[in-house]
Coordinates of C-alpha atoms and ligand atoms in Angstrom, one line a residue:
M611 CA 50.6 -64.8 -18.7
I612 CA 51.1 -64.5 -14.9
V613 CA 52.1 -60.9 -15.3
T614 CA 48.9 -60.2 -17.3
R615 CA 46.7 -62.0 -14.8
R616 CA 48.3 -60.1 -11.9
V617 CA 47.7 -56.8 -13.7
V618 CA 44.1 -57.7 -14.4
G619 CA 43.7 -58.8 -10.7
I620 CA 45.2 -55.5 -9.4
A621 CA 43.1 -53.5 -11.9
C622 CA 39.9 -55.3 -10.6
L623 CA 40.9 -54.7 -7.0
A624 CA 41.5 -51.1 -7.8
V625 CA 38.1 -50.7 -9.3
L626 CA 36.5 -52.5 -6.3
V627 CA 38.3 -50.2 -3.9
A628 CA 37.3 -47.2 -5.9
V629 CA 33.6 -48.3 -5.9
L630 CA 33.7 -49.0 -2.2
A631 CA 35.4 -45.7 -1.5
A632 CA 32.8 -43.9 -3.5
G633 CA 30.1 -45.5 -1.3
P634 CA 26.7 -46.5 -2.5
A635 CA 25.0 -44.4 -5.2
H636 CA 23.1 -41.5 -3.7
G637 CA 19.8 -43.4 -3.9
A638 CA 17.3 -40.8 -4.9
L639 CA 13.7 -42.1 -5.1
S640 CA 13.7 -41.9 -8.9
D641 CA 17.1 -43.4 -9.5
G642 CA 17.2 -45.9 -12.4
M643 CA 13.6 -45.3 -13.5
E644 CA 12.5 -44.4 -17.0
C645 CA 12.1 -40.6 -17.3
Q646 CA 10.3 -38.0 -19.4
R647 CA 10.8 -34.3 -18.8
V648 CA 7.3 -32.9 -19.0
N649 CA 8.2 -29.2 -18.6
E650 CA 11.5 -28.0 -19.8
L651 CA 11.4 -24.5 -18.2
L652 CA 10.5 -25.7 -14.7
D653 CA 12.5 -28.9 -15.1
I654 CA 9.6 -31.2 -14.1
K655 CA 10.2 -34.9 -14.7
V656 CA 7.9 -37.9 -14.6
Y657 CA 9.4 -41.4 -14.0
W658 CA 8.0 -44.9 -14.3
N659 CA 9.1 -48.5 -13.9
K660 CA 6.7 -51.3 -14.8
T661 CA 7.4 -53.6 -11.9
S662 CA 4.9 -56.3 -12.9
A663 CA 2.1 -57.0 -15.5
T664 CA -0.3 -55.1 -13.2
T665 CA 1.8 -52.5 -11.3
V666 CA 3.8 -49.5 -12.2
D667 CA 6.1 -47.5 -10.0
L668 CA 5.6 -43.8 -10.7
A669 CA 7.5 -40.7 -9.6
I670 CA 7.5 -37.0 -10.3
S671 CA 10.1 -34.4 -9.4
A672 CA 10.5 -30.6 -9.6
P673 CA 13.1 -28.2 -8.2
I674 CA 10.8 -26.4 -5.7
D675 CA 11.4 -25.4 -2.1
A676 CA 7.8 -25.7 -1.1
G677 CA 4.5 -26.7 -2.7
W678 CA 3.0 -29.8 -4.2
L679 CA 3.1 -32.0 -7.3
G680 CA 0.1 -33.6 -8.9
L681 CA 0.1 -36.4 -11.5
A682 CA -3.0 -37.6 -13.2
R683 CA -4.4 -40.0 -15.7
F684 CA -7.4 -38.2 -17.2
S685 CA -10.4 -39.2 -19.2
G686 CA -11.9 -35.8 -20.1
G687 CA -10.2 -32.6 -21.0
T688 CA -7.0 -31.6 -19.3
M689 CA -7.3 -32.6 -15.6
S690 CA -11.0 -33.3 -15.8
G691 CA -12.2 -36.8 -15.0
G692 CA -8.8 -37.4 -13.6
D693 CA -7.3 -40.0 -11.3
F694 CA -4.7 -38.1 -9.2
A695 CA -1.7 -38.6 -7.0
F696 CA -1.2 -35.4 -5.1
A697 CA 2.1 -35.3 -3.3
F698 CA 3.8 -32.9 -0.9
L699 CA 5.8 -32.8 2.3
D700 CA 3.6 -31.9 5.3
G701 CA 6.4 -30.5 7.4
T702 CA 8.7 -33.5 7.2
T703 CA 5.8 -36.0 6.8
P704 CA 5.6 -37.4 3.2
K705 CA 2.1 -37.3 1.8
V706 CA 1.0 -38.9 -1.4
L707 CA -2.8 -38.5 -1.5
D708 CA -5.0 -40.6 -3.9
G709 CA -7.5 -38.2 -5.5
F710 CA -10.0 -37.8 -8.3
R711 CA -11.8 -35.1 -10.1
S712 CA -15.2 -35.3 -11.8
A713 CA -15.7 -34.9 -15.5
A714 CA -16.8 -31.3 -14.8
G715 CA -13.2 -30.5 -14.4
N716 CA -12.1 -27.3 -12.7
E717 CA -12.9 -27.9 -9.1
V718 CA -10.5 -28.9 -6.3
I719 CA -9.7 -32.6 -6.3
S720 CA -11.5 -34.9 -4.0
I721 CA -9.6 -37.4 -1.9
D722 CA -10.5 -41.1 -2.5
S723 CA -12.0 -43.0 0.5
T724 CA -9.2 -45.5 0.2
N725 CA -5.7 -44.6 -0.7
S726 CA -4.9 -47.4 -3.2
L727 CA -1.4 -46.0 -3.9
T728 CA 1.2 -48.1 -2.2
N729 CA 5.0 -47.7 -1.4
R730 CA 4.4 -44.0 -1.0
A731 CA 7.4 -41.8 -0.4
V732 CA 8.3 -38.1 -0.8
E733 CA 11.7 -36.5 -0.3
R734 CA 13.4 -33.2 -0.9
V735 CA 17.1 -33.6 -1.7
G736 CA 19.3 -30.9 -3.1
G737 CA 16.3 -28.6 -3.6
V738 CA 14.4 -31.1 -5.7
L739 CA 11.1 -32.4 -4.4
T740 CA 10.5 -36.0 -5.6
A741 CA 7.5 -38.2 -4.9
R742 CA 7.1 -41.9 -5.7
W743 CA 4.4 -44.5 -5.4
T744 CA 3.0 -47.7 -6.9
K745 CA -0.1 -47.7 -9.0
A746 CA -2.3 -50.6 -10.2
L747 CA -2.5 -51.2 -14.0
D748 CA -5.2 -52.6 -16.3
A749 CA -8.0 -52.6 -13.7
P750 CA -9.0 -49.8 -11.3
A751 CA -8.0 -50.5 -7.7
D752 CA -11.3 -49.1 -6.5
S753 CA -14.4 -47.3 -7.8
E754 CA -12.8 -43.9 -7.5
D755 CA -9.8 -44.9 -9.7
L756 CA -9.5 -45.0 -13.5
T757 CA -8.0 -47.8 -15.6
W758 CA -4.4 -47.1 -16.3
A759 CA -3.2 -48.9 -19.4
G760 CA -0.5 -51.5 -18.9
T761 CA 0.4 -51.4 -22.5
G762 CA -0.3 -48.5 -24.9
S763 CA -0.6 -44.9 -24.3
N764 CA -2.0 -43.2 -21.1
A765 CA -3.3 -39.6 -21.4
M766 CA -1.8 -37.8 -18.5
A767 CA -1.2 -34.4 -17.0
F768 CA 0.8 -32.8 -14.2
A769 CA 0.2 -29.7 -12.1
M770 CA 2.3 -28.0 -9.5
S771 CA 2.3 -25.2 -7.1
T772 CA 5.1 -23.6 -5.1
S773 CA 2.7 -23.0 -2.1
N774 CA 2.2 -25.7 0.5
P775 CA -1.3 -27.1 0.3
S776 CA -3.8 -28.1 3.0
D777 CA -4.5 -31.8 3.6
P778 CA -7.0 -32.4 2.1
P779 CA -6.4 -29.7 -0.5
V780 CA -8.9 -26.8 -0.7
S781 CA -9.9 -24.6 -3.6
S782 CA -7.2 -22.1 -2.9
D783 CA -4.6 -24.8 -3.5
F784 CA -4.7 -23.9 -7.2
H785 CA -1.7 -24.8 -9.3
S786 CA 0.6 -21.8 -9.6
G787 CA 3.0 -22.9 -12.2
A788 CA 2.5 -24.5 -15.5
Y789 CA 0.4 -27.6 -16.1
N790 CA 0.8 -29.8 -19.1
K791 CA -0.8 -32.7 -20.9
F792 CA 1.5 -35.5 -22.1
S793 CA 1.2 -39.3 -22.6
I794 CA 3.2 -42.3 -21.5
D795 CA 3.3 -45.9 -22.5
F796 CA 4.8 -47.7 -19.4
T797 CA 6.4 -50.4 -21.6
T798 CA 8.7 -47.9 -23.2
T799 CA 12.2 -46.9 -21.9
A800 CA 13.4 -43.3 -21.9
V801 CA 16.0 -41.2 -20.2
C802 CA 16.0 -37.5 -19.3
T803 CA 19.0 -35.7 -20.6
P804 CA 20.0 -32.6 -18.7
P805 CA 17.9 -29.6 -19.7
P806 CA 19.2 -27.6 -22.6
P807 CA 21.0 -24.4 -21.4
P808 CA 18.8 -21.4 -21.6
A809 CA 18.9 -19.8 -25.0
A810 CA 21.4 -17.0 -25.2
P811 CA 19.9 -13.5 -25.0
P812 CA 19.9 -11.8 -28.3
P813 CA 23.0 -9.8 -29.0
P814 CA 23.0 -6.4 -27.2
S815 CA 21.6 -4.0 -29.8
S816 CA 24.0 -1.3 -28.7
A817 CA 22.0 -1.6 -25.5
A818 CA 22.2 1.6 -23.6
V819 CA 19.2 2.9 -21.9
D820 CA 18.3 6.3 -23.1
L821 CA 15.4 8.0 -21.2
T822 CA 16.3 11.6 -21.8
D823 CA 13.0 13.5 -22.4
A824 CA 11.1 10.2 -22.1
F825 CA 7.3 10.0 -21.9
T826 CA 5.9 9.2 -18.4
Y827 CA 2.8 7.2 -17.7
A828 CA 1.6 7.1 -14.1
D829 CA -1.4 5.3 -12.7
G830 CA -1.8 4.6 -9.0
D831 CA 1.5 3.4 -7.6
F832 CA 2.8 2.5 -11.1
V833 CA 5.1 4.8 -13.0
M834 CA 6.5 4.0 -16.4
K835 CA 8.9 6.0 -18.5
F836 CA 9.5 5.1 -22.2
K837 CA 11.3 6.3 -25.2
V838 CA 11.5 4.7 -28.6
D839 CA 14.7 4.9 -30.6
T840 CA 14.0 4.2 -34.3
V841 CA 17.7 4.3 -35.2
R842 CA 18.7 1.5 -32.9
N843 CA 15.1 -0.1 -33.1
V844 CA 14.8 -0.3 -29.4
I845 CA 12.6 1.0 -26.6
S846 CA 14.1 2.2 -23.4
M847 CA 11.8 1.9 -20.4
S848 CA 11.7 2.3 -16.7
L849 CA 9.2 0.7 -14.3
S850 CA 8.7 2.1 -10.8
K851 CA 6.8 1.3 -7.6
S852 CA 6.9 2.5 -4.0
G853 CA 8.8 0.5 -1.5
T854 CA 11.9 -1.7 -2.0
A855 CA 10.4 -5.2 -1.8
G856 CA 8.1 -6.8 -4.4
W857 CA 7.9 -6.5 -8.1
V858 CA 6.5 -4.2 -10.8
A859 CA 5.4 -5.4 -14.2
V860 CA 4.0 -4.2 -17.4
C861 CA 2.2 -6.5 -19.8
F862 CA 1.6 -5.8 -23.5
T863 CA -1.7 -7.7 -23.6
T864 CA -3.8 -9.0 -26.5
R865 CA -7.1 -8.6 -24.6
P866 CA -7.8 -5.0 -23.5
G867 CA -7.8 -4.6 -19.7
L868 CA -7.2 -8.3 -19.1
M869 CA -3.9 -10.0 -17.9
G870 CA -3.4 -12.1 -20.9
P871 CA -2.4 -13.6 -23.2
G872 CA 0.3 -11.1 -23.1
D873 CA 4.0 -10.3 -23.1
V874 CA 5.2 -9.3 -19.6
L875 CA 8.3 -7.5 -18.3
M876 CA 8.6 -7.9 -14.6
A877 CA 11.2 -6.0 -12.6
Y878 CA 12.5 -6.9 -9.1
A879 CA 15.6 -6.8 -6.9
S880 CA 17.8 -9.8 -6.7
T881 CA 21.1 -10.3 -4.9
A882 CA 21.8 -13.0 -7.5
A883 CA 21.8 -10.5 -10.4
S884 CA 25.1 -8.7 -11.2
G885 CA 23.4 -5.3 -11.1
G886 CA 21.2 -6.1 -8.2
Y887 CA 18.0 -6.1 -10.4
I888 CA 16.3 -8.4 -12.8
V889 CA 13.7 -7.7 -15.5
S890 CA 12.1 -11.1 -16.2
D891 CA 10.6 -11.5 -19.7
R892 CA 7.5 -13.7 -19.4
Q893 CA 4.3 -14.6 -21.1
N894 CA 1.0 -14.4 -19.3
P895 CA -1.5 -17.2 -20.1
S896 CA -5.1 -16.2 -20.6
G897 CA -6.2 -17.4 -17.1
R898 CA -5.0 -17.0 -13.6
A899 CA -1.9 -19.2 -13.8
A900 CA 1.5 -17.5 -13.1
P901 CA 3.3 -16.2 -16.1
A902 CA 6.0 -18.5 -17.5
A903 CA 9.5 -17.1 -18.3
D904 CA 10.4 -16.8 -21.9
A905 CA 13.2 -18.9 -23.3
Q906 CA 14.7 -15.7 -24.8
Q907 CA 15.1 -12.9 -22.2
D908 CA 14.8 -9.6 -24.0
A909 CA 15.3 -7.0 -21.4
Q910 CA 18.9 -5.7 -21.7
A911 CA 21.1 -3.2 -19.8
V912 CA 19.0 -3.7 -16.7
A913 CA 19.8 -1.2 -13.9
G914 CA 17.9 -0.3 -10.9
A915 CA 17.9 1.9 -7.8
E916 CA 15.9 2.8 -4.8
V917 CA 15.4 6.5 -4.7
G918 CA 13.1 8.4 -2.3
G919 CA 11.5 5.1 -1.1
R920 CA 10.7 4.0 -4.7
M921 CA 12.2 1.1 -6.6
T922 CA 12.9 2.1 -10.2
V923 CA 14.3 -0.3 -12.8
E924 CA 15.3 0.6 -16.3
F925 CA 16.1 -1.5 -19.3
V926 CA 16.1 -1.5 -23.1
R927 CA 14.3 -4.0 -25.3
A928 CA 14.2 -4.5 -29.1
L929 CA 11.1 -3.1 -30.7
N930 CA 10.7 -6.5 -32.4
T931 CA 12.3 -9.4 -30.5
N932 CA 11.4 -12.0 -33.1
E933 CA 10.2 -14.3 -30.4
A934 CA 6.7 -15.9 -30.7
G935 CA 4.3 -14.4 -28.3
D936 CA 6.3 -11.2 -27.7
A937 CA 4.7 -7.9 -28.6
V938 CA 6.1 -5.9 -31.5
I939 CA 6.2 -2.2 -30.5
T940 CA 5.0 -0.2 -33.5
N941 CA 3.7 3.3 -34.0
S942 CA 0.1 2.4 -32.9
D943 CA -2.0 2.0 -29.8
I944 CA -0.8 -1.0 -27.8
N945 CA -2.9 -2.4 -24.9
I946 CA -1.2 -2.6 -21.6
V947 CA -2.0 -3.7 -18.1
W948 CA 0.3 -3.2 -15.1
A949 CA 0.6 -5.0 -11.8
I950 CA 2.5 -4.7 -8.6
G951 CA 3.3 -7.5 -6.2
S952 CA 4.5 -7.1 -2.6
A953 CA 6.8 -10.2 -2.2
T954 CA 10.1 -10.2 -4.0
P955 CA 10.3 -13.3 -6.3
G956 CA 12.9 -15.9 -5.2
G957 CA 13.1 -14.3 -1.8
G958 CA 15.3 -11.5 -3.0
A959 CA 17.8 -13.8 -4.6
G960 CA 15.7 -14.9 -7.6
T961 CA 16.5 -15.5 -11.2
A962 CA 14.4 -14.5 -14.3
L963 CA 12.6 -17.9 -13.8
S964 CA 11.5 -17.3 -10.2
L965 CA 7.7 -17.6 -9.8
P966 CA 6.1 -14.4 -8.7
S967 CA 3.6 -14.0 -5.9
K968 CA 0.1 -12.9 -6.9
H969 CA -0.2 -9.2 -7.6
A970 CA -1.3 -6.9 -4.8
S971 CA -2.5 -4.1 -7.1
T972 CA -3.2 -3.9 -10.8
S973 CA -4.5 -1.5 -13.4
T974 CA -8.2 -1.2 -13.5
S975 CA -8.7 0.7 -16.8
E976 CA -8.3 -0.5 -20.3
I977 CA -5.1 1.4 -21.1
K978 CA -3.8 1.9 -24.6
I979 CA -0.4 3.6 -25.2
N980 CA 1.3 4.6 -28.4
F981 CA 4.9 4.2 -27.3
F982 CA 6.1 6.3 -30.3
T983 CA 4.0 9.4 -29.6
G984 CA 3.3 9.0 -25.9
K985 CA -0.5 9.2 -26.5
V986 CA -2.4 7.5 -23.8
T987 CA -6.1 6.4 -24.1
E988 CA -7.8 5.0 -21.0
D989 CA -11.2 3.5 -21.0
N990 CA -12.4 2.4 -17.6
L991 CA -15.6 0.7 -18.7
R992 CA -15.0 -2.1 -16.2
E993 CA -14.4 0.3 -13.4
R994 CA -17.6 2.3 -14.3
I995 CA -19.6 -1.0 -14.4
I996 CA -18.2 -1.9 -11.0
K997 CA -19.3 1.6 -9.7
A998 CA -22.7 1.1 -11.2
H999 CA -23.0 -2.3 -9.6
A1000 CA -22.1 -0.8 -6.2
W1001 CA -24.5 2.2 -6.3
L1002 CA -27.4 0.1 -7.7
M1003 CA -26.8 -2.3 -4.7
I1004 CA -26.5 0.5 -2.2
L1005 CA -29.7 2.2 -3.5
A1006 CA -31.5 -1.1 -3.5
W1007 CA -30.4 -2.5 -0.1
I1008 CA -29.5 0.5 2.0
F1009 CA -32.4 2.8 0.9
M1010 CA -35.3 1.0 -0.9
I1011 CA -35.5 -2.3 0.9
P1012 CA -35.3 -0.9 4.4
G1013 CA -37.7 1.8 3.4
G1014 CA -40.1 -0.8 2.0
I1015 CA -39.8 -2.8 5.2
L1016 CA -40.5 0.2 7.4
T1017 CA -43.6 0.9 5.3
A1018 CA -44.9 -2.6 5.6
R1019 CA -44.2 -2.9 9.3
Y1020 CA -45.4 0.5 10.6
L1021 CA -47.3 2.5 8.0
K1022 CA -50.2 0.1 7.2
D1023 CA -52.7 2.3 9.0
A1024 CA -51.2 5.6 8.1
L1025 CA -51.1 4.8 4.4
G1026 CA -54.1 2.6 4.0
V1027 CA -54.1 0.6 0.8
W1028 CA -51.2 2.7 -0.3
W1029 CA -48.8 0.9 2.1
F1030 CA -48.9 -2.2 -0.1
R1031 CA -48.5 -0.3 -3.3
V1032 CA -45.4 1.5 -2.0
H1033 CA -43.9 -1.7 -0.5
R1034 CA -44.5 -3.6 -3.7
V1035 CA -43.0 -1.0 -6.0
T1036 CA -39.9 -0.3 -3.9
Q1037 CA -39.2 -3.9 -3.2
W1038 CA -39.8 -5.1 -6.8
L1039 CA -37.6 -2.3 -8.1
A1040 CA -34.9 -3.2 -5.6
V1041 CA -35.1 -6.8 -6.7
L1042 CA -34.8 -5.9 -10.4
M1043 CA -31.9 -3.6 -9.6
T1044 CA -30.2 -6.4 -7.7
F1045 CA -30.5 -8.7 -10.7
A1046 CA -29.2 -6.1 -13.0
A1047 CA -26.2 -5.4 -10.6
F1048 CA -25.6 -9.1 -10.3
G1049 CA -25.5 -9.4 -14.1
M1050 CA -22.8 -6.6 -14.1
A1051 CA -20.9 -8.5 -11.4
I1052 CA -20.9 -11.7 -13.6
W1053 CA -19.4 -9.6 -16.4
F1054 CA -16.6 -7.9 -14.5
T1055 CA -15.6 -11.0 -12.6
Q1056 CA -15.4 -13.2 -15.7
E1057 CA -11.6 -13.5 -15.5
D1058 CA -11.3 -14.0 -11.9
F1059 CA -14.4 -15.3 -10.2
K1060 CA -12.5 -17.5 -7.7
G1061 CA -10.0 -14.8 -7.0
E1062 CA -10.0 -12.1 -4.3
N1063 CA -13.0 -10.8 -2.3
K1064 CA -14.4 -14.3 -1.8
A1065 CA -16.6 -13.4 1.1
H1066 CA -18.3 -10.6 -0.9
K1067 CA -18.8 -12.8 -3.9
I1068 CA -20.2 -15.8 -1.9
I1069 CA -22.5 -13.7 0.3
G1070 CA -23.7 -11.8 -2.8
L1071 CA -24.5 -15.0 -4.7
L1072 CA -26.5 -16.3 -1.7
I1073 CA -28.4 -13.0 -1.4
V1074 CA -29.3 -13.1 -5.1
I1075 CA -30.6 -16.6 -4.9
V1076 CA -32.8 -15.9 -1.8
T1077 CA -33.8 -12.6 -3.4
F1078 CA -35.3 -14.6 -6.2
F1079 CA -37.8 -16.2 -3.7
E1080 CA -38.6 -13.2 -1.5
P1081 CA -41.0 -11.4 -3.9
I1082 CA -42.7 -14.7 -4.7
L1083 CA -43.4 -15.1 -1.0
G1084 CA -44.6 -11.5 -0.9
E1085 CA -47.0 -11.9 -3.8
L1086 CA -48.3 -15.2 -2.3
A1087 CA -48.9 -13.4 1.0
N1088 CA -50.9 -10.9 -0.8
L1089 CA -52.9 -13.5 -2.7
M1090 CA -53.6 -15.6 0.3
W1091 CA -54.4 -12.7 2.7
S1092 CA -58.0 -12.5 3.8
P1093 CA -59.4 -9.7 6.1
D1094 CA -60.9 -12.1 8.5
R1095 CA -57.9 -14.4 9.1
K1096 CA -57.2 -15.0 12.8
G1097 CA -53.4 -14.5 12.8
T1098 CA -50.4 -14.2 10.5
P1099 CA -49.5 -17.5 8.9
I1100 CA -45.9 -18.8 9.0
F1101 CA -46.1 -19.5 5.2
P1102 CA -45.8 -17.3 3.4
D1103 CA -46.0 -14.2 5.6
I1104 CA -43.7 -14.8 8.5
L1105 CA -41.2 -16.6 6.2
H1106 CA -41.3 -13.5 4.0
W1107 CA -40.5 -11.2 7.0
W1108 CA -37.6 -13.3 8.2
F1109 CA -36.1 -13.8 4.7
G1110 CA -36.4 -10.0 4.3
R1111 CA -34.7 -9.3 7.6
F1112 CA -31.8 -11.7 6.9
L1113 CA -31.4 -10.5 3.4
S1114 CA -31.2 -6.9 4.6
L1115 CA -28.7 -7.7 7.3
F1116 CA -26.4 -9.7 4.9
A1117 CA -26.8 -7.2 2.1
M1118 CA -25.7 -4.4 4.5
I1119 CA -22.6 -6.4 5.5
N1120 CA -21.9 -7.1 1.9
V1121 CA -22.1 -3.5 0.9
Y1122 CA -19.3 -2.8 3.4
L1123 CA -17.3 -5.8 2.1
G1124 CA -17.7 -4.5 -1.4
M1125 CA -16.6 -0.9 -0.5
K1126 CA -13.6 -2.4 1.4
A1127 CA -12.7 -4.6 -1.7
K1128 CA -12.6 -1.5 -3.9
E1129 CA -10.8 0.6 -1.2
W1130 CA -13.4 3.3 -1.5
G1131 CA -12.8 6.6 0.4
A1132 CA -14.6 7.9 3.4
A1133 CA -17.6 9.6 1.7
P1134 CA -19.6 6.5 0.6
Y1135 CA -18.9 4.9 4.0
V1136 CA -20.4 7.9 5.7
I1137 CA -23.4 7.9 3.3
V1138 CA -24.1 4.2 3.8
S1139 CA -23.5 4.3 7.6
L1140 CA -25.8 7.4 8.1
A1141 CA -28.5 5.7 6.0
I1142 CA -28.3 2.6 8.1
A1143 CA -28.2 4.6 11.3
G1144 CA -31.3 6.5 10.1
Y1145 CA -33.0 3.3 9.4
F1146 CA -32.4 1.9 12.8
I1147 CA -33.5 5.2 14.5
A1148 CA -36.7 5.2 12.5
F1149 CA -37.2 1.6 13.4
I1150 CA -36.8 2.2 17.1
V1151 CA -38.9 5.4 17.1
L1152 CA -41.7 3.8 15.0
Q1153 CA -41.6 0.7 17.2
F1154 CA -42.3 2.9 20.2
F1155 CA -44.8 5.3 18.8
V1156 CA -46.6 3.1 16.2
G1157 CA -45.6 -0.5 16.8
A1158 CA -45.9 -3.2 14.2
V1159 CA -49.2 -3.2 12.4
H1160 CA -50.8 -6.5 11.1
H1161 CA -54.0 -6.5 9.3
N1162 CA -55.6 -9.6 10.8
A1163 CA -59.2 -9.8 12.2
S1164 CA -57.8 -10.6 15.7
D1165 CA -55.4 -7.7 16.0
D1166 CA -56.6 -4.7 14.2
D1167 CA -55.0 -2.8 17.0
D1168 CA -51.3 -2.0 17.3
D1169 CA -50.0 -4.6 19.6
G1170 CA -46.3 -3.8 19.3
T1171 CA -45.4 -7.4 19.0
E1172 CA -45.5 -9.4 15.9
M1173 CA -44.8 -13.0 16.4
K1174 CA -48.4 -13.3 17.7
Ligands
NAG385 C1 12.1 -51.9 -12.0 O1 11.3 -53.0 -11.8 C2 12.0 -54.2 -11.7 C3 11.0 -55.3 -11.4 O2 10.1 -55.5 -12.4 C4 13.0 -54.2 -10.6 O3 13.8 -55.4 -10.6 C5 13.9 -53.0 -10.7 O4 14.7 -52.9 -9.6 C6 13.1 -51.8 -10.8 N1 13.9 -50.6 -11.0 C7 13.8 -49.5 -10.3 C8 14.8 -48.4 -10.6 O5 13.0 -49.4 -9.4

């Protein structure tokens, strides 16, 4: 008995010593909470603990080195009508913002006037960003919050980005990685088991790259070689771009000329890969979100080199990978798009899962390739429409509108009644051309309206809106004009002049922004600049020798001033 008791006592002491020696548990923010993994691939977890009948502690975590995490209860479609927590580290300062989004859905979240989230904390430990806060249940804490159900299911969603946001977030703080819908009943208990190991790659299908006498496709900086082997049922490929940093990708797309949905092979250097290069097998979504890595990585025998200042990565892939969403390479035309990015994913030490930066250049044509025969068909309808948009706008705003303004300002006497006919026809035509060119712009920005060339798009939109009113003012000025009026009225005439001047000025600026966006060569710049220079010279000369002409009873003469 005594012996037994002593043994138990010593055993207990030993355990106590062991516990004390181990020190307190690590104490991560989410320790001990209920857990649901809401994205397997990116290992994003959401935690909860119902601390009272009317409060729940919530947390979200992701293994990201920078960026933000968002968690929402939503009432509309995904993320619309949402009541958000938006968490990030601002330097070392933890931020858990209380936000909301209207039922319209897709805009940047607004920040509540009162942050009703309490016990807010954010930490990054061991490369994992975790945020935690307390949320009211069963009744909204304020008018900008939603009711979160204390019992029963809550419709929720998360979003994340690997780029640090502004505070408050702005529209460029778009989520970069996946976002998902899920639901949680806070009365349930759940644990997150470690993520399943990534699925093993398919067995090497005698995976040697064979590019002897391969076909070559080159477009801009992108060069691809390919050769199908119908005995091994594989395709050997190489992807190449200039420079050593960044990534180069080809996408077998289901929508001609558009990024996705599609099956992507993205090549980049990585010191973490045994051969120094990775070809990440991914799937592009249909929108602008970054492509997510496939569970099964199908590029095999990856090898790369930098030769003559170009990065070239070759690999072999099964013609049919048997993975949902992957393209099956058959003897037929297959739509592809290509893209090149300038930053190396994972900072040069990435894995197949590393999120890429946005592309710096991309194919602009609709490209179809038969990988068996090497036949390439390119249809650059989109590019042609962009060109048509550009030249219509240049014709309208660099030639017709300034010409029409000069006619109205200086040639009233010289042309008699004809000045108005000329002015009316050139300006109406220019307005109609602007609307037509704007319609084209809507068509070719359908996939990416919020993307690049923001200034050009916003200025263009404003010009189109004002352009709608300008001819109405002009027609009104014509209707209301009478030969014996004493002076030029502010409405509509002077308003019409100033609208016209500002429109021309901004349209000229926008023409340059558009040419810059499309990286046009010197010739169009010269044409546009000469036309503008000619316009200003004509303006100065006519101002000196003719002066502004107004047909009012009081100033039939040329007075050279116009704000009279
Ligand atoms: C969960 O909430 C209860 C109070 O209801 C509290 O005692 C417990 O410590 C909490 N657990 C964690 C992990 O926060």
